[in-house]
Amino acid sequence: METAVGLITMRYFKKHWYDNDKKAEKTLKTYNHHIQKMLCSDHDILLHIYARKLIFHDAVIHMVKLKKDILKIKFLLGDNELGYFKCSIEFKCLATNAADFNILPIEILYDETFDTTRDYRTNFLLLNNKELFVEFLKINKIILKHYN
């Protein structure tokens, strides 16, 4: 498995994607169309939950652990309206730069998920303007617990 692959760049949610309402609305519409198109060809329920239902904006990464080809990331997700949840996701991982992220916790600004020719990839844009990426074949497990 690769642990660092080339230059990582966000495709949709670049640093100033929200500079004005019109630009932000267009970016969100384009990204949502992309996700819908990607999920039409895949019937994996965990991928659907991951790409559509989990909101990583302003989430906090608390743990990143790579063991062979299994990457486990623990997050704190949510907001004041919905409440907060501890979330643990286990990926069948092909490549990641997770080893570069040993100073945790760290906040996620935005995330993007997209399909490549053989797998899926998520980029997380972090508060320190670095990107964590995960290239994966599938999601093995998602655990959500209400945070008190």
Short mmCIF file of C-alpha atoms in Angstrom, two decimals:
data_model
loop_
_atom_site.label_atom_id
_atom_site.label_comp_id
_atom_site.label_asym_id
_atom_site.label_seq_id
_atom_site.Cartn_x
_atom_site.Cartn_y
_atom_site.Cartn_z
CA MET A 1 0.00 0.00 0.00
CA GLU A 2 1.16 3.50 -0.77
CA THR A 3 1.36 5.97 2.09
CA ALA A 4 1.84 9.17 0.12
CA VAL A 5 0.80 9.78 -3.45
CA GLY A 6 1.58 12.86 -5.49
CA LEU A 7 0.08 16.28 -5.01
CA ILE A 8 -3.31 16.34 -3.37
CA THR A 9 -5.79 18.98 -4.43
CA MET A 10 -9.41 19.68 -3.69
CA ARG A 11 -11.54 19.69 -6.84
CA TYR A 12 -14.62 21.56 -5.67
CA PHE A 13 -14.12 23.16 -2.26
CA LYS A 14 -10.95 25.11 -2.84
CA LYS A 15 -9.92 27.71 -0.29
CA HIS A 16 -12.14 30.54 -1.59
CA TRP A 17 -15.10 28.56 -3.01
CA TYR A 18 -17.52 30.51 -0.81
CA ASP A 19 -16.33 34.05 -1.70
CA ASN A 20 -19.83 35.00 -2.81
CA ASP A 21 -23.28 33.42 -2.63
CA LYS A 22 -23.57 32.78 -6.37
CA LYS A 23 -20.19 31.03 -6.53
CA ALA A 24 -20.96 28.98 -3.39
CA GLU A 25 -24.38 27.93 -4.69
CA LYS A 26 -22.91 26.85 -8.04
CA THR A 27 -20.11 24.88 -6.32
CA LEU A 28 -22.55 23.05 -4.03
CA LYS A 29 -24.87 22.24 -6.94
CA THR A 30 -21.98 20.91 -9.05
CA TYR A 31 -20.59 18.80 -6.19
CA ASN A 32 -24.01 17.36 -5.29
CA HIS A 33 -24.56 16.43 -8.95
CA HIS A 34 -21.15 14.72 -8.94
CA ILE A 35 -22.04 12.69 -5.81
CA GLN A 36 -25.43 11.70 -7.24
CA LYS A 37 -23.79 10.52 -10.48
CA MET A 38 -21.10 8.59 -8.58
CA LEU A 39 -23.62 6.81 -6.34
CA CYS A 40 -25.95 5.83 -9.21
CA SER A 41 -23.50 3.16 -10.27
CA ASP A 42 -22.74 1.80 -6.78
CA HIS A 43 -25.23 0.10 -4.49
CA ASP A 44 -22.99 -0.17 -1.42
CA ILE A 45 -25.11 1.16 1.47
CA LEU A 46 -22.10 2.19 3.58
CA LEU A 47 -20.72 4.25 0.69
CA HIS A 48 -24.11 5.96 0.34
CA ILE A 49 -24.23 6.78 4.06
CA TYR A 50 -20.63 8.01 3.98
CA ALA A 51 -21.04 10.23 0.90
CA ARG A 52 -24.56 11.54 1.55
CA LYS A 53 -25.41 11.45 5.24
CA LEU A 54 -22.22 12.09 7.19
CA ILE A 55 -21.32 15.77 7.34
CA PHE A 56 -17.63 16.37 7.89
CA HIS A 57 -17.73 20.19 7.68
CA ASP A 58 -16.33 21.46 11.01
CA ALA A 59 -15.83 17.88 12.23
CA VAL A 60 -12.77 17.08 14.31
CA ILE A 61 -10.41 14.18 13.66
CA HIS A 62 -9.33 12.59 16.94
CA MET A 63 -7.52 9.47 15.75
CA VAL A 64 -5.97 8.11 12.57
CA LYS A 65 -4.66 4.53 12.67
CA LEU A 66 -3.29 2.56 9.73
CA LYS A 67 -2.67 -1.18 10.13
CA LYS A 68 -1.75 -2.98 6.92
CA ASP A 69 -4.52 -2.02 4.49
CA ILE A 70 -7.10 -0.98 7.12
CA LEU A 71 -7.37 2.70 7.95
CA LYS A 72 -9.47 3.69 10.95
CA ILE A 73 -10.37 7.33 11.56
CA LYS A 74 -12.30 8.62 14.58
CA PHE A 75 -14.22 11.88 14.25
CA LEU A 76 -16.48 14.12 16.26
CA LEU A 77 -19.33 15.16 13.92
CA GLY A 78 -22.36 17.37 14.28
CA ASP A 79 -23.58 20.80 15.24
CA ASN A 80 -25.75 22.57 17.81
CA GLU A 81 -28.98 21.78 15.92
CA LEU A 82 -28.47 18.06 15.27
CA GLY A 83 -26.30 17.25 18.23
CA TYR A 84 -22.84 15.71 18.23
CA PHE A 85 -21.74 12.18 17.41
CA LYS A 86 -18.60 10.14 17.83
CA CYS A 87 -17.96 8.48 14.50
CA SER A 88 -15.51 5.73 13.67
CA ILE A 89 -14.95 4.72 10.04
CA GLU A 90 -12.89 1.78 8.84
CA PHE A 91 -11.67 1.90 5.23
CA LYS A 92 -10.21 -0.88 3.07
CA CYS A 93 -7.39 1.47 2.14
CA LEU A 94 -5.22 1.58 -0.98
CA ALA A 95 -3.30 4.79 -0.32
CA THR A 96 -3.24 7.57 2.25
CA ASN A 97 -1.05 10.26 3.70
CA ALA A 98 -2.43 9.58 7.20
CA ALA A 99 1.07 8.94 8.58
CA ASP A 100 1.73 12.68 8.12
CA PHE A 101 -0.98 13.55 10.67
CA ASN A 102 0.34 12.83 14.12
CA ILE A 103 -0.80 16.11 15.72
CA LEU A 104 -4.42 15.56 16.60
CA PRO A 105 -7.15 16.61 17.15
CA ILE A 106 -7.58 18.75 14.04
CA GLU A 107 -10.64 20.34 12.47
CA ILE A 108 -11.92 19.55 8.98
CA LEU A 109 -13.01 22.53 6.90
CA TYR A 110 -14.41 20.64 3.89
CA ASP A 111 -14.36 17.18 2.35
CA GLU A 112 -14.79 15.80 -1.16
CA THR A 113 -15.40 12.22 -2.22
CA PHE A 114 -15.07 11.04 -5.79
CA ASP A 115 -14.58 7.84 -7.72
CA THR A 116 -11.47 7.02 -9.69
CA THR A 117 -11.15 4.30 -12.29
CA ARG A 118 -10.72 1.53 -9.71
CA ASP A 119 -11.75 2.90 -6.33
CA TYR A 120 -12.86 5.93 -4.30
CA ARG A 121 -11.03 8.85 -2.79
CA THR A 122 -11.81 11.41 -0.12
CA ASN A 123 -9.85 14.59 0.44
CA PHE A 124 -10.26 16.38 3.75
CA LEU A 125 -9.18 20.03 3.75
CA LEU A 126 -8.00 20.74 7.29
CA LEU A 127 -7.90 23.89 9.38
CA ASN A 128 -4.10 24.12 8.94
CA ASN A 129 -4.64 24.23 5.11
CA LYS A 130 -3.20 20.73 4.68
CA GLU A 131 -5.13 17.88 3.10
CA LEU A 132 -5.60 14.37 4.39
CA PHE A 133 -6.54 11.90 1.66
CA VAL A 134 -7.87 8.37 1.73
CA GLU A 135 -8.01 6.24 -1.39
CA PHE A 136 -10.14 3.18 -0.68
CA LEU A 137 -11.83 0.16 -2.22
CA LYS A 138 -14.71 0.12 0.24
CA ILE A 139 -15.86 1.13 3.67
CA ASN A 140 -15.79 -1.83 6.04
CA LYS A 141 -17.57 -0.25 8.98
CA ILE A 142 -19.19 2.95 10.24
CA ILE A 143 -19.99 3.36 13.94
CA LEU A 144 -21.97 6.35 15.25
CA LYS A 145 -22.54 7.04 18.94
CA HIS A 146 -24.31 10.03 20.44
CA TYR A 147 -21.85 12.34 22.17
CA ASN A 148 -22.98 13.58 25.58
#
